[in-house]
XYZ file of N, CA and C in Angstrom:
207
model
N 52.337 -96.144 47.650
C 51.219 -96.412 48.522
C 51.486 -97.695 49.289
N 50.913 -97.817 50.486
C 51.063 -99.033 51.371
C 49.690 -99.635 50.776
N 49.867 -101.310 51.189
C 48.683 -102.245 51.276
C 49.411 -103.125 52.733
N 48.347 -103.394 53.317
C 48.420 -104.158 54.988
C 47.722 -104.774 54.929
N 47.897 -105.982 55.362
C 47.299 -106.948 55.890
C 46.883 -107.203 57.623
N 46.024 -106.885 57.889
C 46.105 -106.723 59.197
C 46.188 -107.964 60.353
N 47.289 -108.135 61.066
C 47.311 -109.030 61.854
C 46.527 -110.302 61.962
N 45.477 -109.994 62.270
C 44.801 -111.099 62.681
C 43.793 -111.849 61.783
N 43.961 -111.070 59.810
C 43.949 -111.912 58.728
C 45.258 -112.703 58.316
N 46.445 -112.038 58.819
C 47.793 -112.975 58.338
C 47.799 -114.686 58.189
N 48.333 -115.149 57.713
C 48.204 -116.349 57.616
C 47.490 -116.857 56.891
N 46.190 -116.391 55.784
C 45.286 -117.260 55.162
C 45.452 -116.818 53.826
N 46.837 -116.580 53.245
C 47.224 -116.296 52.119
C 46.416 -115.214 51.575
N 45.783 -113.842 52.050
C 45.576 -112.579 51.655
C 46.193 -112.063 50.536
N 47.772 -111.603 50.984
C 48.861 -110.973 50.600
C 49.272 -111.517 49.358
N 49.253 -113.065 49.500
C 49.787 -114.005 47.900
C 48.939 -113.403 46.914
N 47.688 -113.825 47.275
C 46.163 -113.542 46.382
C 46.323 -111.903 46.182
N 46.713 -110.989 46.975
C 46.779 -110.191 45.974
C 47.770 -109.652 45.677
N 49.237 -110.348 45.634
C 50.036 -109.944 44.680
C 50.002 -110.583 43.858
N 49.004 -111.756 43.329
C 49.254 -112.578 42.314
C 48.322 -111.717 41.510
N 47.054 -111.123 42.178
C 46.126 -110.547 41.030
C 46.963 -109.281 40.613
N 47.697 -108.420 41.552
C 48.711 -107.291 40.950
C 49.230 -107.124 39.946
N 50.197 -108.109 40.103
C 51.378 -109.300 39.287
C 50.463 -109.700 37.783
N 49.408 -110.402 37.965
C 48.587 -110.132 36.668
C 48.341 -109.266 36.096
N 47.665 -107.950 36.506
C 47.266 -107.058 36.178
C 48.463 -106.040 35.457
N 49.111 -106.223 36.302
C 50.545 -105.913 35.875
C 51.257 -105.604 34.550
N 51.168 -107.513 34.597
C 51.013 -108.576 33.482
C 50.215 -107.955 31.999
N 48.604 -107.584 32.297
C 48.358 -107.830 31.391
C 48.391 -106.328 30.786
N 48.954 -104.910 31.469
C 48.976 -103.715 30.846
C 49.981 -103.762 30.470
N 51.086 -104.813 30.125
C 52.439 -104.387 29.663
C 53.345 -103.723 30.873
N 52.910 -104.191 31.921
C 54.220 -103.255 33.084
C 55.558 -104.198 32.703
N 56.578 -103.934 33.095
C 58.043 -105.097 32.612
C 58.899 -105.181 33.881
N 58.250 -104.254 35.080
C 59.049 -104.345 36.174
C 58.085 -103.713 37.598
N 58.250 -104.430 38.033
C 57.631 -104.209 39.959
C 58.321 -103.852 40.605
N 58.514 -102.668 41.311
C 59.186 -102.901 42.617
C 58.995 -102.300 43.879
N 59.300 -102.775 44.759
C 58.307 -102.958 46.171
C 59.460 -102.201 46.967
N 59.195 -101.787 48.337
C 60.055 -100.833 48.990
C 59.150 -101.646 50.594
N 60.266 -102.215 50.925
C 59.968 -103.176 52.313
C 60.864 -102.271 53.647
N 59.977 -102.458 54.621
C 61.057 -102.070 55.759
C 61.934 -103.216 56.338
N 63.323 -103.063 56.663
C 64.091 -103.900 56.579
C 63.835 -105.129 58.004
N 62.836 -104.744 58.933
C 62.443 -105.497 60.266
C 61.261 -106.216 59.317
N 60.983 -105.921 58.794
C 59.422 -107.025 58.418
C 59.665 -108.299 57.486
N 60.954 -108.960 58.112
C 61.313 -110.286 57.413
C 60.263 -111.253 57.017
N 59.062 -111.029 57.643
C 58.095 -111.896 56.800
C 57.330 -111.576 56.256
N 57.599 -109.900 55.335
C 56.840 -109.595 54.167
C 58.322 -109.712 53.213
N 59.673 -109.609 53.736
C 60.338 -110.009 52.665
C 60.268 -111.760 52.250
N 60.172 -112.543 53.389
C 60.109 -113.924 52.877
C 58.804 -114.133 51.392
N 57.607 -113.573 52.021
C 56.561 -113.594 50.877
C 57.621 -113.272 49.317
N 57.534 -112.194 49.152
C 58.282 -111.492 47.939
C 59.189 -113.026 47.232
N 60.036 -112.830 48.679
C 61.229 -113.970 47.784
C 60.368 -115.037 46.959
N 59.496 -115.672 47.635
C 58.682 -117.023 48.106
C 57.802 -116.288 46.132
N 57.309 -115.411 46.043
C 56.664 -114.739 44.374
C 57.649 -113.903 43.452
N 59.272 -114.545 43.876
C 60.667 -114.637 42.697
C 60.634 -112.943 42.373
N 60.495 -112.220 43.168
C 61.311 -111.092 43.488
C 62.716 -111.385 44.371
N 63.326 -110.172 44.358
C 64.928 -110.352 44.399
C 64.937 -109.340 45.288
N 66.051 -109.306 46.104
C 66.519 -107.681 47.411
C 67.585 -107.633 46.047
N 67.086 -106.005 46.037
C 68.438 -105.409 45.129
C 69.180 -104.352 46.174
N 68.881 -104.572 47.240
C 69.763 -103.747 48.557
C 70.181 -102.504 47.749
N 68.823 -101.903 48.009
C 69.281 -100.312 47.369
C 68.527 -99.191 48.520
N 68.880 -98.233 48.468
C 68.578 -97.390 49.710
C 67.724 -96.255 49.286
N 66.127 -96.292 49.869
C 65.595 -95.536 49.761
C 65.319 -94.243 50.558
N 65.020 -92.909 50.246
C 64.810 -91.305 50.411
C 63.417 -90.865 50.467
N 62.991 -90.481 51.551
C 62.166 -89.508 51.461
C 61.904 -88.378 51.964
N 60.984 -87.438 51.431
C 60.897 -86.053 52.486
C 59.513 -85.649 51.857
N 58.611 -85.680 53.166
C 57.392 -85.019 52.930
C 57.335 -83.928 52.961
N 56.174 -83.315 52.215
C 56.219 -81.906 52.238
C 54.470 -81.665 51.833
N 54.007 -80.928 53.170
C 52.649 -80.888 53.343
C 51.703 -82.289 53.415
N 52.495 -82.966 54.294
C 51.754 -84.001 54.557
C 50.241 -83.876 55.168
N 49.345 -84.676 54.766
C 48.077 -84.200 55.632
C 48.070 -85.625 56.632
């Protein structure tokens, strides 16, 4: 699933606040691993990530819809 921040909230730390509550929540069901699927032009949703000690594991993702609505 996507989450967006829309333009003209950017900047007032939205995105931190809620990957930190994620990242908790995460946290507190026992998850042991996150991982996020970025498009490779949106360098400043990868800076965030880096910036909350996620890592690029430069791996290549696949898809194919089928009965999309």
């Amino acid at each position: 699933e996507e989450t967006v921040v829309l333009p003209w909230y950017r900047g007032h730390g939205i995105a931190r606040e809620l990957m930190h509550r994620a990242i908790e929540k995460a946290r507190d069901i026992g998850v042991t691993c996150v991982e996020l699927t970025v498009k490779e032009d949106k360098k400043y949703v990868h800076k965030l990530y880096e910036s909350l000690n996620f890592y690029n594991r430069t791996n290549c993702a696949f898809r194919l819809w089928i009965n999309k609505k």
